[in-house]
mmCIF file of C-alpha atoms in Angstrom:
data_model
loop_
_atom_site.group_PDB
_atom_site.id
_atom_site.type_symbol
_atom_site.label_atom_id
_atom_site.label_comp_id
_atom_site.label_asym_id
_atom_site.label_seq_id
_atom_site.Cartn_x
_atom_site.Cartn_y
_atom_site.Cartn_z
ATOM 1 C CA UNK A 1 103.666 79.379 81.512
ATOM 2 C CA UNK A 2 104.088 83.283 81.463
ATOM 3 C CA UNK A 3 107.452 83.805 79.545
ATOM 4 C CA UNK A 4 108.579 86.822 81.448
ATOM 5 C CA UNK A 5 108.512 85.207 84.321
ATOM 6 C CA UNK A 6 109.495 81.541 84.067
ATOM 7 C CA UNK A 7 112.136 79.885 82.189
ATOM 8 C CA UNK A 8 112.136 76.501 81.112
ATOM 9 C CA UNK A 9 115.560 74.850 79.935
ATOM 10 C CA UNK A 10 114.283 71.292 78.304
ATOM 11 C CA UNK A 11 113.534 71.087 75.017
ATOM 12 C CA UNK A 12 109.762 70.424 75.594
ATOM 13 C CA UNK A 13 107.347 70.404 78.792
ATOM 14 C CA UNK A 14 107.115 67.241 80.212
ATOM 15 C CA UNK A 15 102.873 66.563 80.927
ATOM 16 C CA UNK A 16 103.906 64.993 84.741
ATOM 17 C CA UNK A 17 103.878 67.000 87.579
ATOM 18 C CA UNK A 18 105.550 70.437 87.326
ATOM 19 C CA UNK A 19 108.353 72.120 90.284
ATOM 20 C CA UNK A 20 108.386 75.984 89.782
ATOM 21 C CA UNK A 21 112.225 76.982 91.235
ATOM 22 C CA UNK A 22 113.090 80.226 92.885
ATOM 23 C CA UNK A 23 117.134 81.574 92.676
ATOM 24 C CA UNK A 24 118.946 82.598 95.414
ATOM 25 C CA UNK A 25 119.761 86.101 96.128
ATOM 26 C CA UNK A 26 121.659 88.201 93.309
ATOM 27 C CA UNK A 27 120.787 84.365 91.549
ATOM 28 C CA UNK A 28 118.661 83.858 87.890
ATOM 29 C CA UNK A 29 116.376 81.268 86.321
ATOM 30 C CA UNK A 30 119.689 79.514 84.873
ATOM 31 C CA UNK A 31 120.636 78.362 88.556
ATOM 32 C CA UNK A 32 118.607 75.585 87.780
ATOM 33 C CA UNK A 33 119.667 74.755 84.468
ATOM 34 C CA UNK A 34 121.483 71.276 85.167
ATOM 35 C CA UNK A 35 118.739 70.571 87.742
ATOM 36 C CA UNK A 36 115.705 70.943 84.771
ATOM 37 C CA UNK A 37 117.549 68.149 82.959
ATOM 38 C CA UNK A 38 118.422 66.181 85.697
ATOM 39 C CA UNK A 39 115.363 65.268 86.318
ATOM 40 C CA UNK A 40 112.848 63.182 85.038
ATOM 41 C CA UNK A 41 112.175 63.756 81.496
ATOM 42 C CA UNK A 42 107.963 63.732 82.328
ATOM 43 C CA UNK A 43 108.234 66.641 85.134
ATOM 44 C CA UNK A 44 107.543 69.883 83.947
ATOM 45 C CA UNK A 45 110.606 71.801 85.846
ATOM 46 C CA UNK A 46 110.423 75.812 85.562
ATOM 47 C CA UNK A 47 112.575 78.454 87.029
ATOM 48 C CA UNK A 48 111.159 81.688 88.014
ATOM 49 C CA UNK A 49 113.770 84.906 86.494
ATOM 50 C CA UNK A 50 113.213 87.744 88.471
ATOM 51 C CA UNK A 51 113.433 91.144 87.286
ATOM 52 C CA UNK A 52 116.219 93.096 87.109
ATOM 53 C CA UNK A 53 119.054 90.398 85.931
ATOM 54 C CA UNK A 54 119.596 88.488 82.363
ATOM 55 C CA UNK A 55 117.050 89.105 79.984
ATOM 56 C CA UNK A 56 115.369 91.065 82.468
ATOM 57 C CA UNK A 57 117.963 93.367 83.211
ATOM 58 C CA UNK A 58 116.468 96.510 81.824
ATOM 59 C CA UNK A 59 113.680 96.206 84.545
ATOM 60 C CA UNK A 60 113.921 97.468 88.255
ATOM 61 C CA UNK A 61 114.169 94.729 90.665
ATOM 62 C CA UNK A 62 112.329 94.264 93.298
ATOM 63 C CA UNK A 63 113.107 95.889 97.016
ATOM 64 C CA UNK A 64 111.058 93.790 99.166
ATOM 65 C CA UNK A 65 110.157 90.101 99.482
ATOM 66 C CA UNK A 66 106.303 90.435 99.515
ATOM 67 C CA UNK A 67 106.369 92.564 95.696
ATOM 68 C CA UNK A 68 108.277 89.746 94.750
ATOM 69 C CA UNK A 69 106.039 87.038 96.389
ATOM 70 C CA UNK A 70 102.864 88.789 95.092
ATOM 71 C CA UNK A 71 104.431 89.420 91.479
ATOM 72 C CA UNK A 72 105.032 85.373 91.222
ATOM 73 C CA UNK A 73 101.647 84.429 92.456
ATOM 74 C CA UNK A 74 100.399 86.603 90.712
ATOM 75 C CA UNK A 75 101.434 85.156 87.210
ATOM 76 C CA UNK A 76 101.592 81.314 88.697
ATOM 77 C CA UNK A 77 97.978 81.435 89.971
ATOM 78 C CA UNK A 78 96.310 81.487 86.572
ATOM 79 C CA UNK A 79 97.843 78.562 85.570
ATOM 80 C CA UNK A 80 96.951 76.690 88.352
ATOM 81 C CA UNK A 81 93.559 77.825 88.008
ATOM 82 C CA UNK A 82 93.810 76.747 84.829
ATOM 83 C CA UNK A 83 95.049 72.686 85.505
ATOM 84 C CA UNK A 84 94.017 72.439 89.096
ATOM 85 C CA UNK A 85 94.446 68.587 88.527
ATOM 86 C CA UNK A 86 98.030 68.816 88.331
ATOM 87 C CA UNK A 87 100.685 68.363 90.562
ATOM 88 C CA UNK A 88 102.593 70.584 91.529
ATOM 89 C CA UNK A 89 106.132 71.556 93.744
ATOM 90 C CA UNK A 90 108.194 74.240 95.104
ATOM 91 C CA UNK A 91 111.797 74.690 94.966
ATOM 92 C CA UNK A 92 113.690 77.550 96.638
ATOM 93 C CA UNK A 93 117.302 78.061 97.525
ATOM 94 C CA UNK A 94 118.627 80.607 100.258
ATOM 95 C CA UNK A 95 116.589 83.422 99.219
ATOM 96 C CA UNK A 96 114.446 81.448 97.187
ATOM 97 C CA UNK A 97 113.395 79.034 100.227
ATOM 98 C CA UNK A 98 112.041 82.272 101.705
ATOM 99 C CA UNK A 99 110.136 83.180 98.609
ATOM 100 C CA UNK A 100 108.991 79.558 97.748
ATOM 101 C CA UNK A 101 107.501 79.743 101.530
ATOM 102 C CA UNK A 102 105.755 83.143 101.485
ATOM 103 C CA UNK A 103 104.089 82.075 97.690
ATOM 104 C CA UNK A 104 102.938 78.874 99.075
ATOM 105 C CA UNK A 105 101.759 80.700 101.817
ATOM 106 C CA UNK A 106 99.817 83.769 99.271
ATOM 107 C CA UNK A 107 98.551 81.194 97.312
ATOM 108 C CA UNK A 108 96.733 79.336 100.263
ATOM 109 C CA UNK A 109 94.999 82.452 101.153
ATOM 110 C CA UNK A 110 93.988 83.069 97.314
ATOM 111 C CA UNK A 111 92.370 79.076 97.942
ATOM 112 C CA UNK A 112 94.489 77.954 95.263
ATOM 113 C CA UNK A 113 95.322 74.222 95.311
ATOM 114 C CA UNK A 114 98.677 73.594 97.147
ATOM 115 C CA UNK A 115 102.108 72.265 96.646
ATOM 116 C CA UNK A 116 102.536 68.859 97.095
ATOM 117 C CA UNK A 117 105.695 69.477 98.059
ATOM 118 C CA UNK A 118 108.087 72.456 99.220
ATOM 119 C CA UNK A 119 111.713 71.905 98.891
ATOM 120 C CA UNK A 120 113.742 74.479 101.186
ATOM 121 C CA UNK A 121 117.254 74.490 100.630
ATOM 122 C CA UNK A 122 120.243 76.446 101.987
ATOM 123 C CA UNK A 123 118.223 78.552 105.153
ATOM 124 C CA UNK A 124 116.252 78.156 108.127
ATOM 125 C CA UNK A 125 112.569 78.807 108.682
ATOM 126 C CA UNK A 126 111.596 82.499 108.814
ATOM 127 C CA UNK A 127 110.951 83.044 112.424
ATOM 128 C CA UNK A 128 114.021 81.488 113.317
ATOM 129 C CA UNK A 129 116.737 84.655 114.780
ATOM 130 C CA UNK A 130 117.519 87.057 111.950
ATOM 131 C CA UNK A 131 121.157 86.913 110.615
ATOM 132 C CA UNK A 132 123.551 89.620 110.508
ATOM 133 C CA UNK A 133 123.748 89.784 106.252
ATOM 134 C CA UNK A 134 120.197 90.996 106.683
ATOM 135 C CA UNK A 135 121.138 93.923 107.433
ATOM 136 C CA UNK A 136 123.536 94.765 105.015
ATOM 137 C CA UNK A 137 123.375 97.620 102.158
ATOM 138 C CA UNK A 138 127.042 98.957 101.564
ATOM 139 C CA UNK A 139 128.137 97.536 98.756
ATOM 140 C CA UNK A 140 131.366 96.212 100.069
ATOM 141 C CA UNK A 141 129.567 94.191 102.582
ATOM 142 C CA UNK A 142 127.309 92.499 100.183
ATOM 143 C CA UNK A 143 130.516 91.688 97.752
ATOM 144 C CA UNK A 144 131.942 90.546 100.697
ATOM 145 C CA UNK A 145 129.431 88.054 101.932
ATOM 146 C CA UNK A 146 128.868 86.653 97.707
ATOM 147 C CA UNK A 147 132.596 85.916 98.304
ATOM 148 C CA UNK A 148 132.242 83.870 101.464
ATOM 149 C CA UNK A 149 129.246 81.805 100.447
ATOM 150 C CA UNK A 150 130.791 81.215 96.946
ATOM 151 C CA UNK A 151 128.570 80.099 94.180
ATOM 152 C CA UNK A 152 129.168 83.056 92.416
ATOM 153 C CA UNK A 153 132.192 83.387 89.489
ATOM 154 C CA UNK A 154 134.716 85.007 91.574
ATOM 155 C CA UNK A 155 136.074 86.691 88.139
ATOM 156 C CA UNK A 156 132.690 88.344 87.361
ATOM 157 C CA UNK A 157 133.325 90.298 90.803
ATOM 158 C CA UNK A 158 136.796 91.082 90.157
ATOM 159 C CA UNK A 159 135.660 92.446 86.818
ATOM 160 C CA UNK A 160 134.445 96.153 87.067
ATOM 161 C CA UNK A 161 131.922 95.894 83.878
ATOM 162 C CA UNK A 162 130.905 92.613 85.066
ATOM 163 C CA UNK A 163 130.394 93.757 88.715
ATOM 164 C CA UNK A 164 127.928 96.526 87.050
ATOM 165 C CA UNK A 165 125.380 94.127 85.865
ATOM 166 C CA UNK A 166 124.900 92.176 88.482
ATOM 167 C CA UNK A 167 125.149 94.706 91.328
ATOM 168 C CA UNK A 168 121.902 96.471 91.123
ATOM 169 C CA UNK A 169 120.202 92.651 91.140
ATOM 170 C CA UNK A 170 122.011 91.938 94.463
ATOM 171 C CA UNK A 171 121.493 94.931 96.336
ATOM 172 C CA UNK A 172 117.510 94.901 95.612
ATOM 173 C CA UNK A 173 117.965 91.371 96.741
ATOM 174 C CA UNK A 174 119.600 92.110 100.143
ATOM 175 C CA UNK A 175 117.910 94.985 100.805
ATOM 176 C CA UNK A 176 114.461 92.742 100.489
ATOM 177 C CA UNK A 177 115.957 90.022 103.172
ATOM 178 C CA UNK A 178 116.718 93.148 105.354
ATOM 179 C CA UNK A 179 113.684 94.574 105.167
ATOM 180 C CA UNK A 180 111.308 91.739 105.429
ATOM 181 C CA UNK A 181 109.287 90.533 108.781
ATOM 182 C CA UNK A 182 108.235 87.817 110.017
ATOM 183 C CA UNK A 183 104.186 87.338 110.051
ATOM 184 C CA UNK A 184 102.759 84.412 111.620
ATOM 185 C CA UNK A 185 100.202 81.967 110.621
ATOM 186 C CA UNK A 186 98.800 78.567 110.650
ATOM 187 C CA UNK A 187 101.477 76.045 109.426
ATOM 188 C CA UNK A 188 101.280 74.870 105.752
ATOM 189 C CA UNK A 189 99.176 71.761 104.393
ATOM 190 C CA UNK A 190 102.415 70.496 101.854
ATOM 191 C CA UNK A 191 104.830 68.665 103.391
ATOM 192 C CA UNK A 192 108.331 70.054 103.492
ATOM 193 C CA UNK A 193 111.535 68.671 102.492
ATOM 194 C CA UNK A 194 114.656 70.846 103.847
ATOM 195 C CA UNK A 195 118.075 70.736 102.240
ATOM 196 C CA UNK A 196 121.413 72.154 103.585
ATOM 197 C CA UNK A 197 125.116 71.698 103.102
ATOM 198 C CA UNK A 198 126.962 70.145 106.437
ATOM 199 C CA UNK A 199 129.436 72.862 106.214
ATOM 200 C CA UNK A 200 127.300 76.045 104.888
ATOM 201 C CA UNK A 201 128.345 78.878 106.775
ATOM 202 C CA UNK A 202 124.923 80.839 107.398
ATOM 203 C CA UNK A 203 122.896 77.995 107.958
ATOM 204 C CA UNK A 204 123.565 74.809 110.388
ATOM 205 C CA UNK A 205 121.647 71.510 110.140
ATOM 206 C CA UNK A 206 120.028 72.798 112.981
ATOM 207 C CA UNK A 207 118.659 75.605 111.407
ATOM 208 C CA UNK A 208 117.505 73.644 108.518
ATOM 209 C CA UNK A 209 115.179 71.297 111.060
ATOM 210 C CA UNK A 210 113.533 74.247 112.032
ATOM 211 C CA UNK A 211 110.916 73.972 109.050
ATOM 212 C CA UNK A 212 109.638 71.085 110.892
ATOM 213 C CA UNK A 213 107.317 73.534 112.467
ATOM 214 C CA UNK A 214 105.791 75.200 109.820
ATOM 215 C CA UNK A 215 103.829 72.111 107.801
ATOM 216 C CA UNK A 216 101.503 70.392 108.996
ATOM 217 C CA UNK A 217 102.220 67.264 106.218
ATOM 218 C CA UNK A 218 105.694 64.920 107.043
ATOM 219 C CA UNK A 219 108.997 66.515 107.652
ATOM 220 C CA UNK A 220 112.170 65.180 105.881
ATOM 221 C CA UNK A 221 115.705 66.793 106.228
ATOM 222 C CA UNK A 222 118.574 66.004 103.623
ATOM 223 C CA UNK A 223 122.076 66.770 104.816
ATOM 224 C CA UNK A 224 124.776 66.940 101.739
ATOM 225 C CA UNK A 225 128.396 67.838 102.064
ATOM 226 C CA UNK A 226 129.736 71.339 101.089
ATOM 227 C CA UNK A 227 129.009 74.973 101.658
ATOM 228 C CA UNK A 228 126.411 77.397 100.954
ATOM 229 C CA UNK A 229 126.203 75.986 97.006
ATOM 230 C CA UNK A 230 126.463 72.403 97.573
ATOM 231 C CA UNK A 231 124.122 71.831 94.887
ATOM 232 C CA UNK A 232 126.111 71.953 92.032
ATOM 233 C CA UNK A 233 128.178 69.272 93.508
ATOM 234 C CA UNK A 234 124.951 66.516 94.097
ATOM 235 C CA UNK A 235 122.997 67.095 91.530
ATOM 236 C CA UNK A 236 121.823 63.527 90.509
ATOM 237 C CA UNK A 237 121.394 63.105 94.199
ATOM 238 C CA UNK A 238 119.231 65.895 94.467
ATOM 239 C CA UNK A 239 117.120 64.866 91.480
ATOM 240 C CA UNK A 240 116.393 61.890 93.281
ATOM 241 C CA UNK A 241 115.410 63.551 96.522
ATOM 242 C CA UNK A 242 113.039 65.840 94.677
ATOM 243 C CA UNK A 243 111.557 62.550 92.404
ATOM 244 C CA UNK A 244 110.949 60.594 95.412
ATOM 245 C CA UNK A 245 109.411 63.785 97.291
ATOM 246 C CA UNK A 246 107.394 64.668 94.413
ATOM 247 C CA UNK A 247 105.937 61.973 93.173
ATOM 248 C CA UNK A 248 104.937 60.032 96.914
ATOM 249 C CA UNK A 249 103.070 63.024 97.282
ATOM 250 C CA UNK A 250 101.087 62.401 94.171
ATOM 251 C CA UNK A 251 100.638 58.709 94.585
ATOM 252 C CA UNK A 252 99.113 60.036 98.596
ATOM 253 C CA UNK A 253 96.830 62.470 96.649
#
């Protein structure tokens, strides 16, 4: 896999079938550290690093969801290409459900072989009512709403040097979920599992079901308790989710 792009945190690639992660917004590649080793040892998990953050801090990030959808299937559709044989799954959180969707969604009209599986977590579909953070750019707002969805060390953003680094990341990020638009189309092949904490404050379970329309495959929705991040918290439970997803899509194919 392309090694500016995706991040891998086992010690080897497992030769099953391989779930590409995207990060939430202002989020890297190592937001799915514990997750890559959760799972089964055969799955080849990868995380995708945007630009602009970590090891990739010395590049600009990205302003608007479809460069960032078009830079990642961009470098993920060669090796597709390359094993079209092979399983394969999508994992997004917040942010990253958005840009798991819209690659899925690029890739389909590139006639790539699809997901088995997409695995939204933490946000509703994208025609569903746009929320207010969208529309936040002042940085005080977007501090603000990192400190009410939580997930993020509360100490890096009370620490001026800190707060530097990871600023610019975050306000390319929310200025992309302001700026992007809806764009209909026919629903997706893979079916879709959604994921959502019973007490997130941006997203209800509601909001969650709303991906039911947009596949075309089965519909599952997991409900786990806690907030925006309630991953960290169900990891092993998780895991299992995405196992069972994952691989009763291959046994179907």
């Amino acid at each position: 896999m392309n090694s500016t792009w995706f991040r891998r945190f086992t010690r080897v690639a497992g030769d099953g079938p391989r779930l590409v992660c995207f990060p939430h917004a202002g989020g890297s590649a190592t937001a799915y550290s514990q997750l890559a080793r959760t799972l089964p040892a055969d799955f080849d998990v990868v995380a995708v690093q945007y630009p602009g953050r970590q090891d990739r801090f010395n590049e600009e990030p990205l302003t608007t969801l479809d460069g960032l959808v078009e830079a990642v299937a961009g470098v993920l559709a060669p090796e597709l290409a390359a094993d079209p044989g092979r399983p394969y799954a999508l994992f997004g959180h917040s942010m990253g459900a958005l840009v798991a969707f819209e690659t899925a969604r690029l890739l389909r009209e590139e006639g790539l072989p699809g997901p088995q599986r997409l695995f939204l977590s933490g946000r509703g579909a994208p025609d569903l009512r746009e929320s207010a953070h969208y529309l936040l750019y002042d940085d005080a707002d977007v501090l603000a709403e990192v400190r009410r969805l939580g997930g993020t060390d509360q100490t890096m953003l009370d620490n001026p040097d800190l707060l530097e680094l990871v600023l610019p990341a975050l306000r390319a990020d929310y200025r992309a979920l302001a700026a992007y638009r809806w764009r209909a189309g026919e629903p997706l092949a893979a079916p879709v599992t959604a994921l959502v904490g019973d007490s997130d404050p941006m997203v209800t379970v509601r909001d969650a079901r709303t991906w039911r329309e947009h596949t075309r495959g089965d519909f599952a929705l997991k409900v786990f308790s806690g907030g925006h991040f309630y991953l960290a918290d169900h990891l092993h439970r998780i895991a299992a989710v995405v196992t069972e997803g994952l691989l009763a899509g291959t046994a179907a194919s």
